[in-house]
PDB file of C-alpha atoms in Angstrom:
ATOM      1  CA  MET A   1      -0.286   0.221  -0.111  1.00 68.00           C
ATOM      2  CA  ASN A   2       1.315   3.335  -1.073  1.00 81.00           C
ATOM      3  CA  ARG A   3       0.753   6.314   1.621  1.00 85.00           C
ATOM      4  CA  ILE A   4       0.475   9.760   0.581  1.00 88.00           C
ATOM      5  CA  SER A   5       3.525  11.962   1.690  1.00 92.00           C
ATOM      6  CA  TRP A   6       3.565  14.032   4.551  1.00 96.00           C
ATOM      7  CA  ASP A   7       3.289  17.411   2.280  1.00 96.00           C
ATOM      8  CA  GLN A   8       0.068  15.873   0.585  1.00 94.00           C
ATOM      9  CA  TYR A   9      -1.217  14.860   3.714  1.00 95.00           C
ATOM     10  CA  TYR A  10      -0.938  18.300   5.522  1.00 97.00           C
ATOM     11  CA  MET A  11      -1.989  19.991   2.283  1.00 96.00           C
ATOM     12  CA  ALA A  12      -5.009  17.726   1.845  1.00 94.00           C
ATOM     13  CA  GLN A  13      -5.703  18.811   5.556  1.00 96.00           C
ATOM     14  CA  SER A  14      -5.725  22.601   4.538  1.00 97.00           C
ATOM     15  CA  HIS A  15      -8.075  21.796   1.613  1.00 95.00           C
ATOM     16  CA  LEU A  16     -10.061  20.299   4.027  1.00 94.00           C
ATOM     17  CA  LEU A  17     -10.041  23.304   6.556  1.00 96.00           C
ATOM     18  CA  ALA A  18     -10.779  25.581   3.600  1.00 95.00           C
ATOM     19  CA  LEU A  19     -14.156  23.857   3.217  1.00 93.00           C
ATOM     20  CA  ARG A  20     -15.175  25.599   6.531  1.00 95.00           C
ATOM     21  CA  SER A  21     -14.339  29.147   5.128  1.00 95.00           C
ATOM     22  CA  THR A  22     -17.290  31.643   5.425  1.00 94.00           C
ATOM     23  CA  CYS A  23     -16.015  34.201   3.236  1.00 92.00           C
ATOM     24  CA  THR A  24     -17.151  34.208  -0.417  1.00 89.00           C
ATOM     25  CA  ARG A  25     -14.405  35.832  -2.069  1.00 91.00           C
ATOM     26  CA  LEU A  26     -11.731  33.027  -1.472  1.00 92.00           C
ATOM     27  CA  ALA A  27     -11.885  29.777   0.620  1.00 95.00           C
ATOM     28  CA  VAL A  28      -8.361  29.632   2.101  1.00 97.00           C
ATOM     29  CA  GLY A  29      -7.091  26.778   4.767  1.00 98.00           C
ATOM     30  CA  ALA A  30      -4.198  26.681   6.800  1.00 98.00           C
ATOM     31  CA  THR A  31      -2.365  23.844   8.803  1.00 98.00           C
ATOM     32  CA  ILE A  32       0.711  24.319  11.184  1.00 98.00           C
ATOM     33  CA  VAL A  33       2.975  21.458  11.514  1.00 98.00           C
ATOM     34  CA  ARG A  34       5.903  20.804  14.046  1.00 97.00           C
ATOM     35  CA  ASP A  35       7.656  17.490  14.141  1.00 96.00           C
ATOM     36  CA  LYS A  36       5.520  15.986  12.001  1.00 96.00           C
ATOM     37  CA  ARG A  37       2.390  16.645  14.122  1.00 97.00           C
ATOM     38  CA  ILE A  38      -0.600  18.846  13.508  1.00 98.00           C
ATOM     39  CA  ILE A  39      -0.783  21.606  16.139  1.00 98.00           C
ATOM     40  CA  ALA A  40      -3.436  23.862  14.693  1.00 98.00           C
ATOM     41  CA  GLY A  41      -5.601  24.526  11.895  1.00 98.00           C
ATOM     42  CA  GLY A  42      -7.572  27.510  10.783  1.00 98.00           C
ATOM     43  CA  TYR A  43      -9.842  28.796   7.702  1.00 98.00           C
ATOM     44  CA  ASN A  44     -10.766  32.448   6.787  1.00 96.00           C
ATOM     45  CA  GLY A  45     -13.731  33.585   8.537  1.00 95.00           C
ATOM     46  CA  ALA A  46     -15.372  36.067  10.593  1.00 94.00           C
ATOM     47  CA  ILE A  47     -14.448  36.510  14.601  1.00 94.00           C
ATOM     48  CA  SER A  48     -16.103  34.069  16.788  1.00 91.00           C
ATOM     49  CA  GLY A  49     -19.785  34.782  17.028  1.00 93.00           C
ATOM     50  CA  GLY A  50     -19.792  37.377  14.232  1.00 93.00           C
ATOM     51  CA  VAL A  51     -21.454  37.953  10.960  1.00 93.00           C
ATOM     52  CA  HIS A  52     -20.073  36.020   8.398  1.00 94.00           C
ATOM     53  CA  CYS A  53     -19.671  37.042   4.715  1.00 92.00           C
ATOM     54  CA  ILE A  54     -21.838  33.979   3.533  1.00 93.00           C
ATOM     55  CA  ASP A  55     -24.684  35.671   5.740  1.00 93.00           C
ATOM     56  CA  GLU A  56     -24.672  39.630   4.796  1.00 92.00           C
ATOM     57  CA  GLY A  57     -21.765  39.545   2.492  1.00 92.00           C
ATOM     58  CA  CYS A  58     -18.133  40.730   2.468  1.00 92.00           C
ATOM     59  CA  TYR A  59     -17.344  43.851   4.164  1.00 93.00           C
ATOM     60  CA  VAL A  60     -15.006  45.274   1.968  1.00 92.00           C
ATOM     61  CA  ILE A  61     -12.363  48.253   2.242  1.00 93.00           C
ATOM     62  CA  ASP A  62      -9.697  49.161  -0.255  1.00 90.00           C
ATOM     63  CA  HIS A  63     -10.481  45.658  -2.120  1.00 87.00           C
ATOM     64  CA  HIS A  64     -10.015  43.550   1.227  1.00 86.00           C
ATOM     65  CA  CYS A  65     -12.554  42.017   3.009  1.00 89.00           C
ATOM     66  CA  VAL A  66     -12.056  43.394   6.696  1.00 92.00           C
ATOM     67  CA  ARG A  67     -14.538  41.250   7.976  1.00 92.00           C
ATOM     68  CA  THR A  68     -12.446  38.220   7.711  1.00 93.00           C
ATOM     69  CA  ILE A  69      -9.614  36.803   9.794  1.00 96.00           C
ATOM     70  CA  HIS A  70      -7.114  34.791   7.519  1.00 97.00           C
ATOM     71  CA  ALA A  71      -6.777  31.352   7.820  1.00 98.00           C
ATOM     72  CA  GLU A  72      -2.931  31.618   8.759  1.00 98.00           C
ATOM     73  CA  MET A  73      -3.716  34.388  11.625  1.00 98.00           C
ATOM     74  CA  ASN A  74      -6.508  31.950  12.686  1.00 98.00           C
ATOM     75  CA  ALA A  75      -3.905  28.963  12.890  1.00 98.00           C
ATOM     76  CA  ILE A  76      -1.247  30.991  14.683  1.00 98.00           C
ATOM     77  CA  ILE A  77      -3.900  32.864  17.157  1.00 98.00           C
ATOM     78  CA  GLN A  78      -5.233  29.318  17.963  1.00 97.00           C
ATOM     79  CA  CYS A  79      -1.696  28.216  19.092  1.00 98.00           C
ATOM     80  CA  ALA A  80      -1.359  31.569  21.295  1.00 97.00           C
ATOM     81  CA  LYS A  81      -4.516  31.040  22.546  1.00 97.00           C
ATOM     82  CA  PHE A  82      -3.795  27.433  23.809  1.00 97.00           C
ATOM     83  CA  GLY A  83       0.066  27.924  24.736  1.00 98.00           C
ATOM     84  CA  VAL A  84       1.443  26.088  21.768  1.00 98.00           C
ATOM     85  CA  PRO A  85       4.884  27.139  20.696  1.00 98.00           C
ATOM     86  CA  THR A  86       4.755  28.031  16.709  1.00 98.00           C
ATOM     87  CA  GLU A  87       8.781  28.339  17.044  1.00 98.00           C
ATOM     88  CA  GLY A  88      10.243  25.973  13.978  1.00 98.00           C
ATOM     89  CA  ALA A  89       6.914  24.974  13.022  1.00 98.00           C
ATOM     90  CA  GLU A  90       5.652  24.495   9.413  1.00 98.00           C
ATOM     91  CA  ILE A  91       2.738  26.377   7.864  1.00 98.00           C
ATOM     92  CA  TYR A  92       0.555  24.635   4.862  1.00 98.00           C
ATOM     93  CA  VAL A  93      -1.738  26.768   3.163  1.00 98.00           C
ATOM     94  CA  THR A  94      -4.333  26.618   0.245  1.00 97.00           C
ATOM     95  CA  HIS A  95      -2.947  29.868  -0.965  1.00 98.00           C
ATOM     96  CA  PHE A  96       0.096  32.106  -0.943  1.00 98.00           C
ATOM     97  CA  PRO A  97      -0.376  34.257   2.107  1.00 98.00           C
ATOM     98  CA  CYS A  98      -0.754  37.743   2.145  1.00 95.00           C
ATOM     99  CA  LEU A  99       1.550  40.627   3.089  1.00 95.00           C
ATOM    100  CA  GLN A 100      -0.039  40.478   6.548  1.00 95.00           C
ATOM    101  CA  CYS A 101      -0.032  37.008   6.895  1.00 97.00           C
ATOM    102  CA  CYS A 102       3.567  37.040   5.826  1.00 98.00           C
ATOM    103  CA  LYS A 103       4.729  39.201   8.771  1.00 98.00           C
ATOM    104  CA  GLY A 104       2.692  37.090  11.200  1.00 98.00           C
ATOM    105  CA  ILE A 105       3.968  34.080   9.980  1.00 98.00           C
ATOM    106  CA  ILE A 106       7.662  35.769  10.304  1.00 98.00           C
ATOM    107  CA  GLN A 107       6.847  36.754  13.765  1.00 98.00           C
ATOM    108  CA  SER A 108       5.542  33.775  15.016  1.00 98.00           C
ATOM    109  CA  GLY A 109       8.614  31.951  14.240  1.00 98.00           C
ATOM    110  CA  ILE A 110       7.469  29.449  11.621  1.00 98.00           C
ATOM    111  CA  LYS A 111      10.367  28.268   9.447  1.00 98.00           C
ATOM    112  CA  ALA A 112       8.670  27.030   6.410  1.00 98.00           C
ATOM    113  CA  VAL A 113       5.616  28.082   4.219  1.00 98.00           C
ATOM    114  CA  TYR A 114       4.300  25.582   1.866  1.00 98.00           C
ATOM    115  CA  TYR A 115       1.572  26.808  -0.262  1.00 98.00           C
ATOM    116  CA  ALA A 116      -0.650  24.770  -2.949  1.00 97.00           C
ATOM    117  CA  LYS A 117      -1.796  27.861  -5.292  1.00 97.00           C
ATOM    118  CA  ASP A 118      -0.291  31.195  -6.112  1.00 97.00           C
ATOM    119  CA  TYR A 119      -2.647  34.263  -5.079  1.00 95.00           C
ATOM    120  CA  LYS A 120      -1.495  37.801  -5.777  1.00 93.00           C
ATOM    121  CA  ASN A 121       2.071  36.567  -4.574  1.00 96.00           C
ATOM    122  CA  HIS A 122       3.114  40.268  -3.320  1.00 96.00           C
ATOM    123  CA  PRO A 123       6.756  40.966  -3.941  1.00 97.00           C
ATOM    124  CA  TYR A 124       7.650  42.414  -0.787  1.00 98.00           C
ATOM    125  CA  ALA A 125       6.482  39.258   0.994  1.00 97.00           C
ATOM    126  CA  ILE A 126       8.757  36.982  -1.136  1.00 97.00           C
ATOM    127  CA  GLU A 127      11.590  39.622  -0.049  1.00 98.00           C
ATOM    128  CA  LEU A 128      10.296  39.244   3.797  1.00 98.00           C
ATOM    129  CA  PHE A 129      10.475  35.502   3.437  1.00 98.00           C
ATOM    130  CA  THR A 130      13.801  35.591   1.941  1.00 98.00           C
ATOM    131  CA  GLN A 131      15.105  38.303   4.310  1.00 98.00           C
ATOM    132  CA  ALA A 132      13.813  36.166   7.501  1.00 98.00           C
ATOM    133  CA  ASP A 133      15.284  33.020   5.939  1.00 98.00           C
ATOM    134  CA  ILE A 134      11.685  31.145   5.782  1.00 98.00           C
ATOM    135  CA  ARG A 135      11.714  28.128   3.361  1.00 98.00           C
ATOM    136  CA  VAL A 136       8.761  28.884   0.973  1.00 98.00           C
ATOM    137  CA  GLU A 137       7.804  26.142  -1.765  1.00 98.00           C
ATOM    138  CA  GLN A 138       4.413  25.782  -3.778  1.00 98.00           C
ATOM    139  CA  VAL A 139       3.207  22.107  -2.920  1.00 96.00           C
ATOM    140  CA  GLU A 140       0.446  21.665  -5.147  1.00 92.00           C
ATOM    141  CA  LEU A 141      -2.066  18.955  -3.948  1.00 89.00           C
ATOM    142  CA  GLN A 142      -1.539  16.340  -6.540  1.00 85.00           C
ATOM    143  CA  GLU A 143      -4.527  13.849  -5.763  1.00 69.00           C
ATOM    144  CA  MET A 144      -7.613  15.710  -4.776  1.00 62.00           C
ATOM    145  CA  VAL A 145      -8.837  13.660  -1.854  1.00 60.00           C
ATOM    146  CA  ILE A 146     -11.251  16.022  -0.906  1.00 58.00           C
ATOM    147  CA  ASP A 147     -13.678  17.314  -3.630  1.00 65.00           C
ATOM    148  CA  THR A 148     -13.469  20.997  -3.367  1.00 62.00           C
ATOM    149  CA  LYS A 149     -15.646  21.489  -6.623  1.00 72.00           C
ATOM    150  CA  ASN A 150     -18.351  19.009  -5.623  1.00 70.00           C
ATOM    151  CA  LYS A 151     -21.133  21.659  -5.993  1.00 72.00           C
ATOM    152  CA  GLU A 152     -20.084  22.849  -9.319  1.00 79.00           C
ATOM    153  CA  LYS A 153     -19.907  19.379 -11.002  1.00 78.00           C
ATOM    154  CA  LEU A 154     -23.344  18.953  -9.706  1.00 75.00           C
ATOM    155  CA  GLU A 155     -24.877  21.948 -11.284  1.00 80.00           C
ATOM    156  CA  LEU A 156     -22.840  21.043 -14.281  1.00 84.00           C
ATOM    157  CA  LEU A 157     -24.392  17.754 -14.615  1.00 80.00           C
ATOM    158  CA  ASP A 158     -28.122  18.813 -13.914  1.00 81.00           C
ATOM    159  CA  ASN A 159     -27.574  21.513 -16.813  1.00 85.00           C
ATOM    160  CA  LEU A 160     -26.086  18.706 -19.226  1.00 84.00           C
ATOM    161  CA  ILE A 161     -28.973  16.141 -18.244  1.00 82.00           C
ATOM    162  CA  GLY A 162     -31.263  19.066 -18.601  1.00 84.00           C
ATOM    163  CA  LYS A 163     -29.829  19.905 -22.326  1.00 85.00           C
ATOM    164  CA  LEU A 164     -30.251  16.233 -23.374  1.00 84.00           C
ATOM    165  CA  THR A 165     -33.689  16.302 -22.181  1.00 85.00           C
ATOM    166  CA  GLU A 166     -34.111  19.577 -24.389  1.00 87.00           C
ATOM    167  CA  ALA A 167     -32.352  18.057 -27.109  1.00 89.00           C
ATOM    168  CA  GLY A 168     -34.829  15.059 -27.257  1.00 88.00           C
ATOM    169  CA  VAL A 169     -32.542  12.294 -25.957  1.00 83.00           C
ATOM    170  CA  GLU A 170     -34.880   9.268 -25.162  1.00 86.00           C
ATOM    171  CA  ASP A 171     -36.001   9.670 -21.488  1.00 84.00           C
ATOM    172  CA  GLU A 172     -34.699   6.108 -20.718  1.00 87.00           C
ATOM    173  CA  GLU A 173     -31.174   6.922 -21.918  1.00 85.00           C
ATOM    174  CA  VAL A 174     -31.165  10.164 -19.601  1.00 79.00           C
ATOM    175  CA  LYS A 175     -32.652   8.393 -17.002  1.00 82.00           C
ATOM    176  CA  GLU A 176     -29.782   5.892 -17.224  1.00 85.00           C
ATOM    177  CA  LEU A 177     -27.015   8.433 -17.661  1.00 81.00           C
ATOM    178  CA  TYR A 178     -28.201  10.421 -14.714  1.00 79.00           C
ATOM    179  CA  ASN A 179     -28.293   7.029 -12.787  1.00 79.00           C
ATOM    180  CA  ARG A 180     -25.008   6.437 -13.762  1.00 82.00           C
ATOM    181  CA  ALA A 181     -23.739  10.071 -12.748  1.00 78.00           C
ATOM    182  CA  ASN A 182     -25.732   9.996  -9.873  1.00 70.00           C
ATOM    183  CA  HIS A 183     -23.555   6.916  -8.507  1.00 68.00           C
ATOM    184  CA  LEU A 184     -20.056   8.175  -9.279  1.00 70.00           C
ATOM    185  CA  PHE A 185     -20.868  11.561  -7.368  1.00 64.00           C
ATOM    186  CA  LYS A 186     -22.964   9.757  -4.376  1.00 53.00           C
ATOM    187  CA  SER A 187     -19.607   9.558  -2.326  1.00 43.00           C
ATOM    188  CA  TYR A 188     -19.112  13.147  -2.253  1.00 40.00           C
ATOM    189  CA  SER A 189     -22.166  14.302  -1.691  1.00 37.00           C
TER     190      SER A 189
END
């Protein structure tokens, strides 16, 4: 049996955390790891007990949602709240950290940043990571163990089946295709 690598395991965890995001602009997850152990996780969303973007929309000032605490900061704050040291840890993030999160990562003593997707990679963030001797590496999730596009796939499937029906494809054939597709998707819903 082949197991996924540690990098893939932690990145999959970050993608799973992103599914809890309440920001409608971008779902981000972050996992902090020290000595091959997960010590914290976070996703972007409102403060505890606060109004969420999914409920009232994003509160945007200067092109940034100010309602949202970023995933990286939520994970770092979780460590601070429970007295878990981040010195020498690594962080796995679904997207390249913003400039503010970059500074928080550096100040927390995290030694490595692994991210899955480029996202407005700020040149100054890259410069700060280099100055602080922080290892930064892109680690794309190779095998999506978690399907983050399930809703979109189901909507596309419904749309295609509707078009087949409109095009006059036999009801039995459409029903058979629908059942086959439903069987494929049932483990994700």
